Tab-separated table of C-alpha atoms and ligand atoms in Angstrom:
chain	number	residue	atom	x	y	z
A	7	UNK	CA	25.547	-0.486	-20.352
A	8	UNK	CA	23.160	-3.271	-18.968
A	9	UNK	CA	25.415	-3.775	-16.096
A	10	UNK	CA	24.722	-1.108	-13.994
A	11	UNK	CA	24.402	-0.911	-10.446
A	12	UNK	CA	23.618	1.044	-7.486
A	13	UNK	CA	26.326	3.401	-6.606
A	14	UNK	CA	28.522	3.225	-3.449
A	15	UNK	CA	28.025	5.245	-0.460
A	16	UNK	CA	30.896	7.901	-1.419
A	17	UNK	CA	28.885	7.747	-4.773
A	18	UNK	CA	25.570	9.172	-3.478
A	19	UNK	CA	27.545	11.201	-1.044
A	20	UNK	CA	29.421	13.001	-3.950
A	21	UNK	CA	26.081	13.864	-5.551
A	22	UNK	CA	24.832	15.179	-2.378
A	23	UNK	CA	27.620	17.509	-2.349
A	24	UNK	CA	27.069	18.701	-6.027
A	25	UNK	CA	23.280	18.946	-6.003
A	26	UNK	CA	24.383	21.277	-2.679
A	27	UNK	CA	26.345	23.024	-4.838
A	28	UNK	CA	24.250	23.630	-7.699
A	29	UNK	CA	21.768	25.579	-4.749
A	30	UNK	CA	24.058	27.142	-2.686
A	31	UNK	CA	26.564	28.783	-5.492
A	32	UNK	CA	24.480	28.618	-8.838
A	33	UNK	CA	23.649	31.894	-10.838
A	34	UNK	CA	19.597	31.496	-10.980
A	35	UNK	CA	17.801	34.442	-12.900
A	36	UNK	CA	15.040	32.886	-12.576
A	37	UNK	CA	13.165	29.893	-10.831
A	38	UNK	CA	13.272	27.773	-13.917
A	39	UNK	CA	16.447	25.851	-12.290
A	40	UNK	CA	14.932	24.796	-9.359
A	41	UNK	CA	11.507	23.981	-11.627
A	42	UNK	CA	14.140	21.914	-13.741
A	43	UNK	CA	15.837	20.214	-11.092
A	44	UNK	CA	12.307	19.194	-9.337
A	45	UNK	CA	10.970	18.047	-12.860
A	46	UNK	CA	14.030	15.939	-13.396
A	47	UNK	CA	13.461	14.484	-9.469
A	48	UNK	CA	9.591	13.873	-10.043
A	49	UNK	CA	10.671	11.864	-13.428
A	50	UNK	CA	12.973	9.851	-11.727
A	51	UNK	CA	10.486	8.842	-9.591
A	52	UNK	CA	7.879	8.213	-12.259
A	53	UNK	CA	9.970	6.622	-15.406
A	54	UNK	CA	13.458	5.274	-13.375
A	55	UNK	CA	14.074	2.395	-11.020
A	56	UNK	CA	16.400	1.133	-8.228
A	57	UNK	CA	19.023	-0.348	-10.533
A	58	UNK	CA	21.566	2.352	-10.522
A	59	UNK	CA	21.340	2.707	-14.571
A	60	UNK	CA	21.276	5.611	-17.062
A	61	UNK	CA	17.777	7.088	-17.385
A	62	UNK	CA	16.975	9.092	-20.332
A	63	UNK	CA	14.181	12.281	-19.888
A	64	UNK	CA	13.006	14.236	-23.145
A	65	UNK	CA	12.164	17.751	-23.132
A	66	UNK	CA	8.795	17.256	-23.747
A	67	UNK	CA	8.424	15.248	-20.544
A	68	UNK	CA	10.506	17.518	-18.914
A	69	UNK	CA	8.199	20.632	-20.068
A	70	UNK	CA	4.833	18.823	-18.964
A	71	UNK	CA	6.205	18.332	-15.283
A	72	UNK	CA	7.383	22.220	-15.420
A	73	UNK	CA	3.875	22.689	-16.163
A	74	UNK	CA	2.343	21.029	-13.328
A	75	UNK	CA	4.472	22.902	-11.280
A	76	UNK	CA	4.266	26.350	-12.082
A	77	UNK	CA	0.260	26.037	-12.448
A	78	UNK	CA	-0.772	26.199	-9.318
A	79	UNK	CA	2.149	29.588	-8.782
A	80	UNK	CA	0.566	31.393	-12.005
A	81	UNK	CA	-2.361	32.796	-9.994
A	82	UNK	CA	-2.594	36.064	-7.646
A	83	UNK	CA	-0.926	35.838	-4.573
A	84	UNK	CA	-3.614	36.514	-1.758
A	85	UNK	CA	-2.339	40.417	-0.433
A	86	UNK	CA	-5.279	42.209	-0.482
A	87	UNK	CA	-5.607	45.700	-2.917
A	88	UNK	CA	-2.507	45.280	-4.342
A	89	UNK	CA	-2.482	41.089	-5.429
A	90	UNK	CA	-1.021	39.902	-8.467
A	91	UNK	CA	0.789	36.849	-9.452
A	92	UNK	CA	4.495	36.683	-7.933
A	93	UNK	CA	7.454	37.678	-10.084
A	94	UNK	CA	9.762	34.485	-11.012
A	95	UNK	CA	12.637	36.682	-12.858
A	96	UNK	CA	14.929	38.990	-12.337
A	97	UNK	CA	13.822	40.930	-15.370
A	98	UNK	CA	10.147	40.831	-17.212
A	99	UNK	CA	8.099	38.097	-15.970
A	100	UNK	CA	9.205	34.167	-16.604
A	101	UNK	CA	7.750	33.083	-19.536
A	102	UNK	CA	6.243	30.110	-18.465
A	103	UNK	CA	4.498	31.904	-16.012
A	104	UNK	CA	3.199	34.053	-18.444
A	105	UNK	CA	1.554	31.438	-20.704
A	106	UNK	CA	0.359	29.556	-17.884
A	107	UNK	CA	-1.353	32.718	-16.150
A	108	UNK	CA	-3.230	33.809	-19.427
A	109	UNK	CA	-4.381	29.982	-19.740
A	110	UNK	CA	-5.603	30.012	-16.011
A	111	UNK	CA	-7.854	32.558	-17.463
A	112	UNK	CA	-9.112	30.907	-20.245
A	113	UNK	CA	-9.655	27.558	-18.531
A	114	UNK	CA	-11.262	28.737	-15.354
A	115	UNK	CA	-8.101	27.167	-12.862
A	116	UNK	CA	-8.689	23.725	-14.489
A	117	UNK	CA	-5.677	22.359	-15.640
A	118	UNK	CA	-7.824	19.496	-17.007
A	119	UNK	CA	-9.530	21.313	-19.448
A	120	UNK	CA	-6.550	22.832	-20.797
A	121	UNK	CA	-4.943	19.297	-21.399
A	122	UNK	CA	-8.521	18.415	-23.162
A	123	UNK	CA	-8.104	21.290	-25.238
A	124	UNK	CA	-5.500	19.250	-27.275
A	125	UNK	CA	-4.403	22.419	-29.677
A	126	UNK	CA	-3.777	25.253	-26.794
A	127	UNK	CA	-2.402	22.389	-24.871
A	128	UNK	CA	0.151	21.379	-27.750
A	129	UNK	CA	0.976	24.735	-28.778
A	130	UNK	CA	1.746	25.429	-24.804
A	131	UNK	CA	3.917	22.390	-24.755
A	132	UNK	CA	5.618	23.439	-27.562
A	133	UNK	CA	6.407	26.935	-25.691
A	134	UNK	CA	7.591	25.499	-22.443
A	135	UNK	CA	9.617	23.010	-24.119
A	136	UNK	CA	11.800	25.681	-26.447
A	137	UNK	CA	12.275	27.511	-23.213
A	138	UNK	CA	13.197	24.388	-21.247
A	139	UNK	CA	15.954	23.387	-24.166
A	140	UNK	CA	16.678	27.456	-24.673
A	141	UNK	CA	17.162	28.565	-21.204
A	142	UNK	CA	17.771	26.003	-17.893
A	143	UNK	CA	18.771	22.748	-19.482
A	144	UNK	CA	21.916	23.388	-20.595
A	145	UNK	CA	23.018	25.997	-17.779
A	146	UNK	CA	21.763	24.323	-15.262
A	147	UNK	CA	25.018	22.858	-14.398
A	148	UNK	CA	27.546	25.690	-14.534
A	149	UNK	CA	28.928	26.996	-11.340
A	150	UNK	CA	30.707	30.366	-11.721
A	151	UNK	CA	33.035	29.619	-14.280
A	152	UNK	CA	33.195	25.575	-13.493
A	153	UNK	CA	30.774	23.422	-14.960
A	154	UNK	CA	30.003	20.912	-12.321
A	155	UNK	CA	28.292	17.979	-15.269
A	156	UNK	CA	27.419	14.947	-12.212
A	157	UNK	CA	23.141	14.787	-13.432
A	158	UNK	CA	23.866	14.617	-17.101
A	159	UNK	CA	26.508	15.243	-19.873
A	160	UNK	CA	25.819	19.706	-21.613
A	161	UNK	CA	25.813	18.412	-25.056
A	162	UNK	CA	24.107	21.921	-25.750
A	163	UNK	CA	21.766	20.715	-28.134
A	164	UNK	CA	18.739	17.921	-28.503
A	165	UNK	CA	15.354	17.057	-27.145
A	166	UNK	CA	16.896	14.538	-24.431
A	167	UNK	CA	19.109	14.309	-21.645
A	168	UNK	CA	20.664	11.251	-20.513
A	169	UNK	CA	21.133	11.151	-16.758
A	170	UNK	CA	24.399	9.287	-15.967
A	171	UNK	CA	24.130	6.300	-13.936
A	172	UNK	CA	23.136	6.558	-10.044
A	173	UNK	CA	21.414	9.586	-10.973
A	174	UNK	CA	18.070	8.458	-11.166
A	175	UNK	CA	18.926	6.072	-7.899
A	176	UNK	CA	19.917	9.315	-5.837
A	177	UNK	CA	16.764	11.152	-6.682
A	178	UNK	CA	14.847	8.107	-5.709
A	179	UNK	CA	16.560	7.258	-2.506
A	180	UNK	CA	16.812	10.987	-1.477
A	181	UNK	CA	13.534	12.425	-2.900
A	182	UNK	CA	11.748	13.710	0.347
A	183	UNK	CA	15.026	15.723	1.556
A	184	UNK	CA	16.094	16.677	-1.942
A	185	UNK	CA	12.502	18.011	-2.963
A	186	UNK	CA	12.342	19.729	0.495
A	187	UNK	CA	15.892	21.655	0.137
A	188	UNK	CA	14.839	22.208	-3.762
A	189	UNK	CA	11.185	24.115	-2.924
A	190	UNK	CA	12.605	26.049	0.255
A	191	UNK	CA	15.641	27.119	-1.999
A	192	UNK	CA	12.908	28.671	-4.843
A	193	UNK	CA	10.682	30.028	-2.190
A	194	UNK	CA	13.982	31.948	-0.958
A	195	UNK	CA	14.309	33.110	-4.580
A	196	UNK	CA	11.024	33.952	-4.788
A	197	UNK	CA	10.699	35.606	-1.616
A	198	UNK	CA	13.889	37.815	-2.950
A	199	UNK	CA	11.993	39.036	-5.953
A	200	UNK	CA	9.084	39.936	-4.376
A	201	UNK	CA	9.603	41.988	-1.299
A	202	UNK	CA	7.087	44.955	-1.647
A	203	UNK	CA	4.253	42.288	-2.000
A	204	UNK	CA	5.396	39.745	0.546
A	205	UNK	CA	7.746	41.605	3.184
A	206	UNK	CA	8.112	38.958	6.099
A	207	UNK	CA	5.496	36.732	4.784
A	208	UNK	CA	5.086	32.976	6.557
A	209	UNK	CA	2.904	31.048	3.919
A	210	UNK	CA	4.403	31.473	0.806
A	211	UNK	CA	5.598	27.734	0.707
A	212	UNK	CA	2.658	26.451	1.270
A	213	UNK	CA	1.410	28.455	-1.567
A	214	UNK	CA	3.691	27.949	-3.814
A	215	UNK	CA	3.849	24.286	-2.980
A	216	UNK	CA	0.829	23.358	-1.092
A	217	UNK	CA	-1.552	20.818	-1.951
A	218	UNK	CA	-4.364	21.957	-5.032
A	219	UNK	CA	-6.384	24.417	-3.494
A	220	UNK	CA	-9.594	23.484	-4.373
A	221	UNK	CA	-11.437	21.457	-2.165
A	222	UNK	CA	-10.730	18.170	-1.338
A	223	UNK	CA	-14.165	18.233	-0.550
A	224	UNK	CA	-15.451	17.835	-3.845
A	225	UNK	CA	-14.775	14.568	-4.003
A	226	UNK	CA	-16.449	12.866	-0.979
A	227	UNK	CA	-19.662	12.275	-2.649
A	228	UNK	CA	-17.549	10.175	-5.492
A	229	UNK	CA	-15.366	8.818	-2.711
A	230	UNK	CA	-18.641	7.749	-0.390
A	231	UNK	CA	-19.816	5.922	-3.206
A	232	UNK	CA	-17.336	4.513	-4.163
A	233	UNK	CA	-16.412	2.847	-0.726
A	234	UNK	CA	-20.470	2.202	0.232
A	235	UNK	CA	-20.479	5.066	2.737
A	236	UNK	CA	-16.908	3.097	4.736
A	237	UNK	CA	-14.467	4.369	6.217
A	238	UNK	CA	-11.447	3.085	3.605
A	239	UNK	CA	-9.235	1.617	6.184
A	240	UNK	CA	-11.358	0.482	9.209
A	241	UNK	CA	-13.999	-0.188	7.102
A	242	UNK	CA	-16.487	0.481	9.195
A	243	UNK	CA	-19.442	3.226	8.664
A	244	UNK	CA	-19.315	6.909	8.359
A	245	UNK	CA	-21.667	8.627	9.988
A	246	UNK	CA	-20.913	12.158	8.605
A	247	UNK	CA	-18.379	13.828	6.775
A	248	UNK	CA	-15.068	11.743	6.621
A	249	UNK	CA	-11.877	12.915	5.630
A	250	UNK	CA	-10.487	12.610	2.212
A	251	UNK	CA	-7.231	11.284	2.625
A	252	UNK	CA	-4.017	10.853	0.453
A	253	UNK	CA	-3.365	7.476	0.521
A	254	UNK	CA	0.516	7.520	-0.552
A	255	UNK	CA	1.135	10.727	2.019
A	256	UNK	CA	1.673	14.417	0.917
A	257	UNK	CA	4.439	14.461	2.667
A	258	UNK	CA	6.131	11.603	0.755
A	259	UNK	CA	5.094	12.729	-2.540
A	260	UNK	CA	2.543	15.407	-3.192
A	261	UNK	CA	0.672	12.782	-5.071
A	262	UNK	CA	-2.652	15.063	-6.079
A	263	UNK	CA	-3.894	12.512	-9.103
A	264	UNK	CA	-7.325	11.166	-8.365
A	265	UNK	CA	-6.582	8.187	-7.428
A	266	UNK	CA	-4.429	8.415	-4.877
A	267	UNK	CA	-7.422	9.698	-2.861
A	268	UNK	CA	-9.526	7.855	-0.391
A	269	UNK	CA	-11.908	8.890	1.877
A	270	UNK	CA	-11.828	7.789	5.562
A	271	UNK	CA	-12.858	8.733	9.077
A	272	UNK	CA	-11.412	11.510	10.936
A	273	UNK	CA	-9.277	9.661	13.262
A	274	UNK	CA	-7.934	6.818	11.057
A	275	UNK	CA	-7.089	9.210	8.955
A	276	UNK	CA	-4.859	11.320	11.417
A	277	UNK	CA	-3.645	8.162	13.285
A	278	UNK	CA	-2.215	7.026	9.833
A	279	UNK	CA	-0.632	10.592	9.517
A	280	UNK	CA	2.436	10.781	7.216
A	281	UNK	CA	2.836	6.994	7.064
A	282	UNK	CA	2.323	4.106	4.539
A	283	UNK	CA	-0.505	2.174	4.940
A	284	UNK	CA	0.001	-1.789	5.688
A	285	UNK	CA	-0.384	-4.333	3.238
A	286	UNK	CA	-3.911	-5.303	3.552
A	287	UNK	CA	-4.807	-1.371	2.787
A	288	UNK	CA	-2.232	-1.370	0.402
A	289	UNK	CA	-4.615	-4.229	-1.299
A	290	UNK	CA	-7.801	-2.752	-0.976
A	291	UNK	CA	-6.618	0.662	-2.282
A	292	UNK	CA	-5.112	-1.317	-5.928
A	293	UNK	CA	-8.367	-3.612	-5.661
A	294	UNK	CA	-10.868	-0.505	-5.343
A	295	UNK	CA	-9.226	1.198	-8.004
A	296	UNK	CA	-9.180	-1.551	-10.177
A	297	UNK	CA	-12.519	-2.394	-10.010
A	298	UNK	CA	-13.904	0.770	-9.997
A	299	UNK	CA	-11.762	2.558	-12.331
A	300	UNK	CA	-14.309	3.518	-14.927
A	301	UNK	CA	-16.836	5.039	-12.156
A	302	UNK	CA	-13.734	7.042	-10.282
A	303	UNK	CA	-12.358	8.012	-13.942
A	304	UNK	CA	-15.696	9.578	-14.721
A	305	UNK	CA	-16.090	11.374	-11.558
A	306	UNK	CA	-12.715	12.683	-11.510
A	307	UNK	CA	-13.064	14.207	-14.928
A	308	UNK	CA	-16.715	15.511	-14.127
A	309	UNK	CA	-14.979	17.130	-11.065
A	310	UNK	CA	-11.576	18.250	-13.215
A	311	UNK	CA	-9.303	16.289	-11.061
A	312	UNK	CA	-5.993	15.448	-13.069
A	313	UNK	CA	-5.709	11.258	-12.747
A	314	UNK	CA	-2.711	8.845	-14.106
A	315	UNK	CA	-3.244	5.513	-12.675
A	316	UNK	CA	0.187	3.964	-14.557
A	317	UNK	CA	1.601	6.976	-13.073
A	318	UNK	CA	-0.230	6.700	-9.744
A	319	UNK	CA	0.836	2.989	-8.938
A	320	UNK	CA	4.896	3.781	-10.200
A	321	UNK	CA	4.826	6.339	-7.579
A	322	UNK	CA	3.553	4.000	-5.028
A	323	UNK	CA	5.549	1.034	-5.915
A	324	UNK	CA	8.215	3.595	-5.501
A	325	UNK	CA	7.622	4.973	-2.287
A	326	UNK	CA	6.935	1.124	-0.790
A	327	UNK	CA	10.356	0.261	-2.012
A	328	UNK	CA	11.834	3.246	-0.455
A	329	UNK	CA	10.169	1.947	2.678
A	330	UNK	CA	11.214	-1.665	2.471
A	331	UNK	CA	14.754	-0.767	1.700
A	332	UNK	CA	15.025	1.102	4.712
A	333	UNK	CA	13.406	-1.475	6.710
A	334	UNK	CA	11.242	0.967	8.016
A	335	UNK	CA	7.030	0.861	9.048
A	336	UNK	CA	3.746	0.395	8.485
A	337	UNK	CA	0.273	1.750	9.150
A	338	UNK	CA	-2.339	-1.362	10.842
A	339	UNK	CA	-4.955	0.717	12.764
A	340	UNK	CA	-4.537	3.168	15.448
A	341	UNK	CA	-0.932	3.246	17.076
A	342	UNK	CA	-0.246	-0.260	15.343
A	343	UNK	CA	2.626	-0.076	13.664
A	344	UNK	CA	4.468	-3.311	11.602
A	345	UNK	CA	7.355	-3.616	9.913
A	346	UNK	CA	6.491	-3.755	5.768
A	347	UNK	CA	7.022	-7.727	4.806
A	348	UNK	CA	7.772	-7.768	0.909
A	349	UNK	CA	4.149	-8.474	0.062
A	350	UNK	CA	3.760	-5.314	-1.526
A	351	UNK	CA	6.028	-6.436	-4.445
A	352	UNK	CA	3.067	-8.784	-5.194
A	353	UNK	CA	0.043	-6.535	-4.677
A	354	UNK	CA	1.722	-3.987	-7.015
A	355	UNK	CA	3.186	-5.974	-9.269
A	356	UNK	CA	-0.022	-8.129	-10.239
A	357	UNK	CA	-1.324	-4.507	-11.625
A	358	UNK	CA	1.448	-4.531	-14.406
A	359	UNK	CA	-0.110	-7.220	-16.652
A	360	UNK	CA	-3.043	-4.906	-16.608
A	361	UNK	CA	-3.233	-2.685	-20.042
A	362	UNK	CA	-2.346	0.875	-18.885
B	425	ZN	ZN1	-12.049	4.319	10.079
């Protein structure tokens, strides 16, 4: 079981043509497919590594990733007189939805006070995990009449799945494009259900799948502080203003936990663009938030911004692996570009003899 390794070309080819599959002829009722098939991509990322092995996911992780990604889709959609939140079922409203819309209520939008809230929170995890185990997990995989088993084996019962080996490496190696065909297929399905309230509508992904909309605003003042009124990358001052900036790009991972954030001046920020930053960023950025971890945790909680910093510096180590593997670029300053030298292993690695 320990030997495991990463699986041939044909391999990750033949699960590119079953997860195509799954999309293009599966029977989905509702969006909780494509919710599970994200959730199992995002855990991949978070919990499995490069090594081609088994991975196993419990419900309960699985549920608390469905959660973060129905939140921000359990509100009104923006149609003037006649808004309300977007139907994800054929039939009644999903569940899910449900719970989550009442809660968005209750909590004011903040998805941080509900997790503080540690019985409503428990009892909700509870929910969303029976309907995870009751409803997608197990159907997830059937095609018509053929049941097309390549992610994991439909044991039909349990609070785990195992994911078969390579599994875990496909969703790694593939996550941009896979998450990209995943969210355009539910905002098809979505877009289906809804027609009276959306007709031809354009935004709907980005709504459904945009970054939080609150303002990153809010956390310039923590961010300014933070980095003594400089830019993060050049360093230099800001004069006004300054954009807050993902450091590991939306585009690579929509990586909205506090702190991936870091505040920097206009133009850095939007010569950087979709890229990694280079290696002496990468340093600062794992330095800063080492060192000021206790001042950024505070101010994201006073501000109700959801942080994870295990889970925050997986996902990069993750995304500069993807990069190195692929022999591909790095971020300097302005239209400098290098390719990434394996120093990142070092910079990120020194952080896991930290406590987490
Ligand atoms: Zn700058």
């Amino acid at each position: 079981m320990n030997e495991s390794r990463p699986p041939t070309a044909e391999g990750q080819l033949a699960f590119l043509r079953s997860l195509q599959r799954l999309l293009d002829e599966g029977n989905f009722t509702s969006s909780y497919k494509f919710a599970l098939l994200h959730a199992i991509a995002d855990l991949c990322l978070i919990r499995g590594d490069d090594s081609g092995a088994e991975l196993v996911l419990s419900t309960a992780e699985i549920a608390e990733q469905f959660v973060r990604l129905y939140w921000p889709q359990a509100v009104p959609y923006p149609a003037g007189d006649n808004e309300r939140i977007l139907s994800q079922n054929t039939g009644r409203q999903a569940l899910v939805v449900r719970e989550l819309a009442e809660r968005h209520n209750r909590y004011e939008g903040s998805l941080v006070e509900l997790e503080r809230s540690r019985s409503d929170w428990g009892e909700l995890r509870r929910k969303v995990e029976q309907t995870v185990r009751k409803m997608p997990l197990w159907k997830l995989q059937t095609v018509g009449s053929e049941r097309l088993e390549f992610l994991y084996e439909n044991v039909d019962t349990g609070a785990s799945v195992r994911l078969q080996p390579g599994v875990a490496y496909c969703f790694r190696v593939f996550y941009p494009m896979v998450t990209d065909v995943i969210e355009g297929a539910w905002s098809h399905f979505v877009q289906r259900l809804n027609p009276q309230l959306l007709g031809q509508v354009v935004d709907l992904r980005s709504f459904l799948f945009g970054s939080q909309r609150t303002s990153l605003a809010t956390y310039r003042p923590l961010l300014r502080a933070v980095q003594r009124g400089r830019c993060f990358y050049c360093e230099s001052d800001i004069k006004s203003g300054g954009d807050v900036d993902h450091f590991i790009p939306w585009r690579r991972y929509s990586l909205d936990l506090g702190h991936n954030f870091v505040l920097a001046h206009r133009a850095c920020n939007s010569s950087k663009s979709d890229l990694l930053a280079a290696e002496q960023h990468l340093e600062r950025w794992t330095e800063r938030n080492r060192t000021a971890r206790d001042e950024l945790e505070q101010g994201f909680d006073e501000r109700r911004v959801l942080h994870d910093w295990p889970a925050t510096r997986r996902i990069a180590r993750w995304a500069y692996g993807q990069v190195h593997r692929a022999g591909g670029q790095v971020w300097v300053q302005a239209n400098e570009l290098r390719p990434l030298s394996g120093d990142w292993r070092r910079i990120l690695s020194t952080l896991d003899h930290e406590a987490a």
